[in-house]
Tab-separated table of C-alpha atoms and ligand atoms in Angstrom:
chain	number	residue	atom	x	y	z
J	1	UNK	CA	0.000	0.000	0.000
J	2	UNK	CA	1.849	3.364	-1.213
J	3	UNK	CA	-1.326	5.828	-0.184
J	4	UNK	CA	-4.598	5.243	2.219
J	5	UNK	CA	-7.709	7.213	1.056
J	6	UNK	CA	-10.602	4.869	0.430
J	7	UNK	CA	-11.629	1.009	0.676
J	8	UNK	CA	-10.050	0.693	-2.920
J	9	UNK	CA	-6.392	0.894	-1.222
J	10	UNK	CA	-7.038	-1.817	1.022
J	11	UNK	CA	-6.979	-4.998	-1.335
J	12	UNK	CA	-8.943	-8.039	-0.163
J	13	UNK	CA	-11.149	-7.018	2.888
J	14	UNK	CA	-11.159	-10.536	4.279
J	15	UNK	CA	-7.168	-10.280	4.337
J	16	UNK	CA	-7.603	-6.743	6.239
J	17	UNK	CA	-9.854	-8.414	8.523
J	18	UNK	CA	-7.414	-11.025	9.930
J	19	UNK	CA	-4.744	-8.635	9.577
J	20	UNK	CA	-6.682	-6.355	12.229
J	21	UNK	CA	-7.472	-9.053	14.768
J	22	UNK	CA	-3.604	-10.066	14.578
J	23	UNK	CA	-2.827	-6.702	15.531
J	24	UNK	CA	-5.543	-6.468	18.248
J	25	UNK	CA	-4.252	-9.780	19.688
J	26	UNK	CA	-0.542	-8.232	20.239
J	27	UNK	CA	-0.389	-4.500	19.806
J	28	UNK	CA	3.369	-4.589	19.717
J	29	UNK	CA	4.591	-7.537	18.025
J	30	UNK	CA	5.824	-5.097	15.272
J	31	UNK	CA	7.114	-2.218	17.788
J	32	UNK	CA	10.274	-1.839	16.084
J	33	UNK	CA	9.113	-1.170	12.356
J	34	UNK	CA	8.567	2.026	12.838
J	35	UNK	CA	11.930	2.923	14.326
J	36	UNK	CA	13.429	6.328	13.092
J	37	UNK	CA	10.365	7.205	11.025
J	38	UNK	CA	8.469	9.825	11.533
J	39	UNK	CA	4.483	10.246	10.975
J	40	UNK	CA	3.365	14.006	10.606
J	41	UNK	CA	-0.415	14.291	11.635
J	42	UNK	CA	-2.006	17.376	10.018
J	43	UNK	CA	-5.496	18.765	10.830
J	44	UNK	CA	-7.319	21.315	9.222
J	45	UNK	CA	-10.551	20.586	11.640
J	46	UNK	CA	-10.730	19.321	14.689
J	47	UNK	CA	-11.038	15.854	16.201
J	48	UNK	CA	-10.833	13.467	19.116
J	49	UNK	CA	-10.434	9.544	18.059
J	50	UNK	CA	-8.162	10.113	14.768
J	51	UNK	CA	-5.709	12.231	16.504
J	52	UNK	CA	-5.566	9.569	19.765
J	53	UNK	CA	-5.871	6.904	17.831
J	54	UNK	CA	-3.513	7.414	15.095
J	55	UNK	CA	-1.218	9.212	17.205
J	56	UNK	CA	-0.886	5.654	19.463
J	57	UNK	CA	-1.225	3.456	16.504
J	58	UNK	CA	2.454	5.069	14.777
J	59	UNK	CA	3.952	4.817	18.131
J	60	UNK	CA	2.588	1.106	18.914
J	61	UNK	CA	4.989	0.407	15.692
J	62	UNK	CA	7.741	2.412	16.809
J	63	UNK	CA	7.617	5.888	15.222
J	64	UNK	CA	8.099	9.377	16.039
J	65	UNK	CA	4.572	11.354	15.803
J	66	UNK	CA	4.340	15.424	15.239
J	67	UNK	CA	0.630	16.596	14.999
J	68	UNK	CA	0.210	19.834	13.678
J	69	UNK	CA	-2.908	21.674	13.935
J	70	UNK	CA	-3.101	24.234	11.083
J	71	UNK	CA	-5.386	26.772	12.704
J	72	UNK	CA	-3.193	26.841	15.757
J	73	UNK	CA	0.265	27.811	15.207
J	74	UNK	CA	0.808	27.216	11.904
J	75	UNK	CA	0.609	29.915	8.726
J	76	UNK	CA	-2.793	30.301	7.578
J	77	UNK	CA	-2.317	28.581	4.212
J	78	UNK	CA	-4.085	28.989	0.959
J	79	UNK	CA	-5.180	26.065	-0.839
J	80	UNK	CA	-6.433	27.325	-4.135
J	81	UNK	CA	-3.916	27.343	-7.275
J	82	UNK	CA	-3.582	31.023	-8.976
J	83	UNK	CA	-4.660	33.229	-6.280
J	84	UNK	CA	-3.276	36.520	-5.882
J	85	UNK	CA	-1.958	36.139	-2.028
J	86	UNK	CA	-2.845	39.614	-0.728
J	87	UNK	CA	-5.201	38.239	2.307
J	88	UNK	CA	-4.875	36.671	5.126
J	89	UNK	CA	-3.138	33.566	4.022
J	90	UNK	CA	0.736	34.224	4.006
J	91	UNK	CA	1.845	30.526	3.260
J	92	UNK	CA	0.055	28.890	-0.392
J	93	UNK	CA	0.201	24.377	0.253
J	94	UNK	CA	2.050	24.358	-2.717
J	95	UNK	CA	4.778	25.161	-1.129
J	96	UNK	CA	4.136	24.070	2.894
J	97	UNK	CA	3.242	20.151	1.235
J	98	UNK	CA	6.910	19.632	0.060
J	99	UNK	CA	8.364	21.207	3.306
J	100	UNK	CA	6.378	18.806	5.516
J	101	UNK	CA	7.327	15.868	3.185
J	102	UNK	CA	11.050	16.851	4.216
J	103	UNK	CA	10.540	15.844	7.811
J	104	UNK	CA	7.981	12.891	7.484
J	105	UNK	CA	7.792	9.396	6.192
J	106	UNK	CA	3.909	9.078	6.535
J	107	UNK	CA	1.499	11.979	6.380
J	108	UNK	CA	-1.759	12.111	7.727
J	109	UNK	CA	-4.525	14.297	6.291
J	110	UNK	CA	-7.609	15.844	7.630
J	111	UNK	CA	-9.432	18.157	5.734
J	112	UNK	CA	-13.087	18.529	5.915
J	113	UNK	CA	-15.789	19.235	2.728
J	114	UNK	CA	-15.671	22.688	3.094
J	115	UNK	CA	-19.377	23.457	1.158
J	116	UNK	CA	-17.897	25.991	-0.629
J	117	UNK	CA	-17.493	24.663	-4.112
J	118	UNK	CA	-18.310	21.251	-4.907
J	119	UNK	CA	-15.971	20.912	-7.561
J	120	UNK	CA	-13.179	21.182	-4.735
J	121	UNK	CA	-14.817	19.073	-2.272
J	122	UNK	CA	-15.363	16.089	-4.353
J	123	UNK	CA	-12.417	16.158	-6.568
J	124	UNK	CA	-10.071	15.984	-3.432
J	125	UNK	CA	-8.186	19.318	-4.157
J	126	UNK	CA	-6.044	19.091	-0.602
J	127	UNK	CA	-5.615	15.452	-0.346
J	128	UNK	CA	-4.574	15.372	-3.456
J	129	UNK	CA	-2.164	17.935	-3.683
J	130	UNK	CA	-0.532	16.378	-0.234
J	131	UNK	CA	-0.661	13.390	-2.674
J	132	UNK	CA	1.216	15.007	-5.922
J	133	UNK	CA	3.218	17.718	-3.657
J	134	UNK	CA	4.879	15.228	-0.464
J	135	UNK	CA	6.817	12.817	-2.076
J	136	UNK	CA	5.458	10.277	0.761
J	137	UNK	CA	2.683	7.926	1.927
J	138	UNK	CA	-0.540	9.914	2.573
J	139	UNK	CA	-3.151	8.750	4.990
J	140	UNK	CA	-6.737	10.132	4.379
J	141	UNK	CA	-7.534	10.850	8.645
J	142	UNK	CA	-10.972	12.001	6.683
J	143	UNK	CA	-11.407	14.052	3.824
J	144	UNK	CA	-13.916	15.912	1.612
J	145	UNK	CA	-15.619	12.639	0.440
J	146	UNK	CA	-14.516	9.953	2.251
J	147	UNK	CA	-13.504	9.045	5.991
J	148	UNK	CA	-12.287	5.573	5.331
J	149	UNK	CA	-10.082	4.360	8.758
J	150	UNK	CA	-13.509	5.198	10.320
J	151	UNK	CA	-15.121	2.660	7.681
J	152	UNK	CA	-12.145	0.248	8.332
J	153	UNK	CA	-12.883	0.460	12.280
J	154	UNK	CA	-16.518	-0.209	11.795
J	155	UNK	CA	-16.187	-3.302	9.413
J	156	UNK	CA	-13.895	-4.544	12.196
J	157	UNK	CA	-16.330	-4.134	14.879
J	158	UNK	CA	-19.226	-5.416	12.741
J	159	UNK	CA	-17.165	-8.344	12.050
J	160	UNK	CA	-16.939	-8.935	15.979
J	161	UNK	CA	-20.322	-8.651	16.493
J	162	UNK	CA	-22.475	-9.834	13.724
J	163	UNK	CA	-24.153	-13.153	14.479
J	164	UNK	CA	-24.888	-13.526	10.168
J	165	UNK	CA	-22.646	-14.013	7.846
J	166	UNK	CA	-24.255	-11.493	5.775
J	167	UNK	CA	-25.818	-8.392	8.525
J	168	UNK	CA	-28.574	-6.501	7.656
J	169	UNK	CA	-26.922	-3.244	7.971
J	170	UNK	CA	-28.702	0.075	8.041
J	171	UNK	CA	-27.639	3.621	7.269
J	172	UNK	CA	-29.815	6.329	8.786
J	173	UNK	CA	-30.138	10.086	8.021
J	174	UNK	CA	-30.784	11.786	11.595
J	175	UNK	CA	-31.482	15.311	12.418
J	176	UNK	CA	-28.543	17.872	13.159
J	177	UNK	CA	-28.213	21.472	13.704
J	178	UNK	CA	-25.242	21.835	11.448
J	179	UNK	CA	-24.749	21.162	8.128
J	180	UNK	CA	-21.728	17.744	8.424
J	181	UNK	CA	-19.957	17.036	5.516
J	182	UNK	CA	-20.869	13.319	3.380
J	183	UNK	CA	-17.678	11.814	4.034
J	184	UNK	CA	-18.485	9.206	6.628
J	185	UNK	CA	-21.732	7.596	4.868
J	186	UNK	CA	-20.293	7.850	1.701
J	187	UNK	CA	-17.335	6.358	2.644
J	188	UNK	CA	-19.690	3.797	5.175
J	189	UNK	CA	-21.613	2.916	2.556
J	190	UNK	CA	-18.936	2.304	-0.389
J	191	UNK	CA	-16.918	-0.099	1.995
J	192	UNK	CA	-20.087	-1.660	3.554
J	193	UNK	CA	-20.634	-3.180	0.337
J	194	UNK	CA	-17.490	-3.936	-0.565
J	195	UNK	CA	-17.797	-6.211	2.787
J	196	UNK	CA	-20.305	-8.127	0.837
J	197	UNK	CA	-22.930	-7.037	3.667
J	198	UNK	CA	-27.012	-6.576	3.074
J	199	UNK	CA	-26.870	-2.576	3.057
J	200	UNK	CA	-29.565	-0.193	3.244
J	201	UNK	CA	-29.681	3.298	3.250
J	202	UNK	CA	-32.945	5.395	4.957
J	203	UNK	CA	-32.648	9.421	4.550
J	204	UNK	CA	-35.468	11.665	4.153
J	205	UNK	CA	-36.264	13.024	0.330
J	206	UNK	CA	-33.683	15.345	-0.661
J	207	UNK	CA	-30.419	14.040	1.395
J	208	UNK	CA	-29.610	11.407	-1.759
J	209	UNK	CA	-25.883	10.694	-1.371
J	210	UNK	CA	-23.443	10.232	-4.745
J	211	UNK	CA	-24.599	7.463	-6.342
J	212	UNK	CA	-20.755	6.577	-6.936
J	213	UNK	CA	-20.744	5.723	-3.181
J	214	UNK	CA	-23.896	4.165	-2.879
J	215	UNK	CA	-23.767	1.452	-5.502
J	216	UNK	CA	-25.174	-2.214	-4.546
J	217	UNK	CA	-27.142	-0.308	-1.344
J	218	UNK	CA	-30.832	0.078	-1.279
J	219	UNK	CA	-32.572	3.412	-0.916
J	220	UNK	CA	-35.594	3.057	1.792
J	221	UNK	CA	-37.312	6.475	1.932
J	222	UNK	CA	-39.648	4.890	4.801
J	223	UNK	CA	-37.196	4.702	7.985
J	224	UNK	CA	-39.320	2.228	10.041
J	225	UNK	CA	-39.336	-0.003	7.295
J	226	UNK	CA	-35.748	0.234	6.942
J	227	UNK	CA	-35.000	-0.379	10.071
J	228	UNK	CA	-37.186	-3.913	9.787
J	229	UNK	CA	-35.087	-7.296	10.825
J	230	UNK	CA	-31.634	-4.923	10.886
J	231	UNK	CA	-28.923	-6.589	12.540
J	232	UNK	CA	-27.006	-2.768	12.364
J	233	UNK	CA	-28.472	0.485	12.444
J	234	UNK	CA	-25.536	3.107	11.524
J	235	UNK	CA	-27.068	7.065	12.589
J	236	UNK	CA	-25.495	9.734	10.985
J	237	UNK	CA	-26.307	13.403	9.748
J	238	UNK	CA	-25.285	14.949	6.224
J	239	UNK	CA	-25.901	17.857	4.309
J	240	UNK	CA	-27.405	18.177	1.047
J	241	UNK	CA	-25.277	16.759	-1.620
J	242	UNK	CA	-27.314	17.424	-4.962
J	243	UNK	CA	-25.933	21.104	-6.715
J	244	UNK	CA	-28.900	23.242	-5.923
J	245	UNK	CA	-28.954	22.809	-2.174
J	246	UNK	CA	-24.891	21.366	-1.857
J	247	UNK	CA	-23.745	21.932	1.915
J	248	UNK	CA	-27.012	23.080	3.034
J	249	UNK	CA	-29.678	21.444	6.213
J	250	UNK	CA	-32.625	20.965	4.562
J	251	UNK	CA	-34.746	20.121	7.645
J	252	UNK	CA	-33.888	19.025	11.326
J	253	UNK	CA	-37.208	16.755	11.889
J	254	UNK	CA	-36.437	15.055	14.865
J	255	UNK	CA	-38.956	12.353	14.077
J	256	UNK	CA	-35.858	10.774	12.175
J	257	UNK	CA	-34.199	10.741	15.393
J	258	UNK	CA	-32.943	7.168	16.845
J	259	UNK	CA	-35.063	6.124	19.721
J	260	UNK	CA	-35.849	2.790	21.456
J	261	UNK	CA	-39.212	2.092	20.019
J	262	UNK	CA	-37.229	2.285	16.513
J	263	UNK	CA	-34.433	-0.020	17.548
J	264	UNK	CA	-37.184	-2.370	18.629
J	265	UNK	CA	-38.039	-3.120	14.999
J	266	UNK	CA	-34.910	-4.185	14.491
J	267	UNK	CA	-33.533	-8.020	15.224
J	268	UNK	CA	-32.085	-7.067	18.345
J	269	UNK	CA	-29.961	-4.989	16.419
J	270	UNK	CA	-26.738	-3.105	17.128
J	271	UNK	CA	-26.799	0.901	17.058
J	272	UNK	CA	-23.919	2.622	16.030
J	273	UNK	CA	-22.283	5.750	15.457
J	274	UNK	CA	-18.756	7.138	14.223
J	275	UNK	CA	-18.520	9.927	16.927
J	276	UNK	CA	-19.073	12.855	18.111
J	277	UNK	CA	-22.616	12.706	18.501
J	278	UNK	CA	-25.629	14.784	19.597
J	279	UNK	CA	-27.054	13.619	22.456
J	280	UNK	CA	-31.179	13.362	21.865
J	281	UNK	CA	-31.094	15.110	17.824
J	282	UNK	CA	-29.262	12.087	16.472
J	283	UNK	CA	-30.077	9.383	19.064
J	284	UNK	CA	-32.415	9.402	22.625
J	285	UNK	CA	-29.793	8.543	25.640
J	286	UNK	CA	-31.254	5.488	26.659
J	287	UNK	CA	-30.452	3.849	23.038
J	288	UNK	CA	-26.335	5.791	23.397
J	289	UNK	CA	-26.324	4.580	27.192
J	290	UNK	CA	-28.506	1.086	26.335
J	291	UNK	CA	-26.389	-2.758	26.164
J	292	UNK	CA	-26.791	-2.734	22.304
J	293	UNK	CA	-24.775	0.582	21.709
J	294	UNK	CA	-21.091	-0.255	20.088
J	295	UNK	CA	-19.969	3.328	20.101
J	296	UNK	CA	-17.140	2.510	22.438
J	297	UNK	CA	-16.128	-0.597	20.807
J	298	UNK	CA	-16.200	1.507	17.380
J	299	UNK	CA	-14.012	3.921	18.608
J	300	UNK	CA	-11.319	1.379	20.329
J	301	UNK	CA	-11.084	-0.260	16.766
J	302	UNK	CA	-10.021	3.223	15.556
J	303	UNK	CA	-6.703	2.340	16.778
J	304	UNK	CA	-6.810	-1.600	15.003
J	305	UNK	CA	-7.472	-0.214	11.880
J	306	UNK	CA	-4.831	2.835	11.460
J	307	UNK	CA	-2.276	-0.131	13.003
J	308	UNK	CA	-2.777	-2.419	10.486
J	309	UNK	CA	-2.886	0.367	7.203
J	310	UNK	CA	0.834	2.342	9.312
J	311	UNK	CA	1.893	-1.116	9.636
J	312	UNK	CA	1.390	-2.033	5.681
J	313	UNK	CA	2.874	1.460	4.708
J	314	UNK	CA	5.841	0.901	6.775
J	315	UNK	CA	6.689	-2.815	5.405
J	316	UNK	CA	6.393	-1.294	1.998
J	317	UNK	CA	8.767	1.514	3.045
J	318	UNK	CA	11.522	-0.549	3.888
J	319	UNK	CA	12.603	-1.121	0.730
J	320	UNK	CA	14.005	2.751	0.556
J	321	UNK	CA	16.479	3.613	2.591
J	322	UNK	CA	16.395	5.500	5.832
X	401	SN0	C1	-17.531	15.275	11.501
X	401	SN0	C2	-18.356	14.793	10.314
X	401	SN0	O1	-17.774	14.460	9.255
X	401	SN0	O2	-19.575	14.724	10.412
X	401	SN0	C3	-16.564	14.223	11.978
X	401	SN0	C4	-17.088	12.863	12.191
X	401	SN0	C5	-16.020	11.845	12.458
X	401	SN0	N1	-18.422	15.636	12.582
X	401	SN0	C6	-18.583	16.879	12.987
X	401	SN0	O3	-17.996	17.787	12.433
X	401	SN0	C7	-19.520	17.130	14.158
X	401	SN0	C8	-19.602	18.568	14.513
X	401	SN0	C9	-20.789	18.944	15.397
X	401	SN0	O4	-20.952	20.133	15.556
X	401	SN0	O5	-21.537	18.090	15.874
């Protein structure tokens, strides 16, 4: 694996799978791989279980870690090509990427849809410039389109917990006061079915996701119904994606909100959620706080899965020299 930014990177899922309960068994069977290499950890937005968990992921295999957060500290860069710099941006990436790639081996990316201009968002105009501009491995830590260790983490922990061999798993629009970019059901939904898993997808009329993500998943409009016989129910909030209404909260009806007489519908199904959530607009407390929540266990697999894709970037590196 040269770069991490979506399911496509990982090869055979089943392979990824055994690969990430070998590294849950023994954490630091490869601590010295990552000796004398340094991972650089670069957010443009904030976060909680990617920094932690990447951070102690790179140094279970032995590297050096510097996180930078761009917003504190660090020049205010410009990201768009051919502007005339005479704001408040006094550094352009074109020119910060390379520098970083001097001092790293692996770099990290996050770097939020920023609903300004679609084109941007969804052709990957920063990741892919830290792609083109580094020189060095690039790890999406979530993107414009595409959050894909989260995706890796919860196809571990479904894998843990599903009693099937093929889940019914079910991703649900749910209300939110802000407008959150697509990244993590698009990027849910993409690997979902790559896992070969029953997936459905329940959103109110209007939230449609890419189609390019949502290949081989239903489209329920009705949530109950969805939620019928569902082994997973995954809650999340997006904005708009389609042009005319791109980035924007079309409604915050909290009857789409997760509850416990939903979850009953399900087959004693599973509720999960990629963190941070809002407490009673995405899901009641008593379904967060209830035995069938795997919120925890989603976020401790954070770790598992940014081991095993550091650890398969690092075996490939040592064929360069130091
Ligand atoms: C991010 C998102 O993509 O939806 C990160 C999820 C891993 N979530 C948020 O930005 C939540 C912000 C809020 O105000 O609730």
């Amino acid at each position: 694996m040269v770069h991490f930014t979506s399911v496509k990177d990982i090869g055979p899922l089943d392979q990824a799978i055994s690969e990430a309960f070998e590294v849950k068994r023994n954490k630091f069977a490869d601590s010295s791989l990552g000796k004398h290499r340094t991972a650089l950890l670069i957010f443009f937005n904030s976060s909680l279980r990617t920094r932690l968990s990447t951070q102690k992921a790179a140094e279970n295999l032995g590297m050096n870690v510097i996180v930078l957060n761009v917003q504190q500290g660090a020049w205010n860069l410009e990201t768009r090509k051919g502007t005339i710099m005479d704001g408040d941006k006094p550094e352009h990436l074109l020119e910060a990427i390379p520098v970083m790639g001097c001092y790293a081996d692996i770099i990290g990316v996050r770097s939020f849809a920023r609903f300004e201009h679609k084109e941007d968002d969804y052709s990957e105009m920063i990741l892919d410039q830290f792609i083109k501009y580094s020189g060095r491995p690039v790890i999406s830590m979530e993107a414009a389109t595409r959050h894909p260790l989260q995706s890796f983490a919860d196809h571990i922990t479904i894998e843990e917990y599903k009693t099937k061999e093929k889940p019914k798993v079910v991703l649900t629009w749910a209300p939110h006061p802000k407008a959150l970019p697509q990244a993590v059901p698009n990027s849910f939904a993409e690997w979902m079915v790559a896992a070969g898993y029953h997936v459905i997808i329940t959103h109110p009329r209007g939230y449609e996701l890419d189609e390019h993500f949502t290949q081989g998943a239903e489209i329920v409009y009705d949530q109950q119904e969805a939620f019928r016989g569902a082994d997973f129910i995954y809650a999340k909030n997006w904005a708009a994606f389609r042009d005319t209404v791109y980035g924007k909260v079309l409604n915050t009806d909290s009857s789409w909100m997760v509850d416990n007489r939903k979850m009953e519908l399900t087959d004693n199904g599973y509720f999960m959620h990629c963190l941070p959530v809002r407490r009673n607009m995405v899901v009641t407390d008593d379904v967060l706080d209830g035995p069938r929540s795997l919120v925890i266990p989603q976020a401790a697999n954070r770790e598992i899965a940014a081991q095993v894709v550091i650890r398969r970037i690092l075996k490939n590196l040592t064929q360069f020299d130091l």
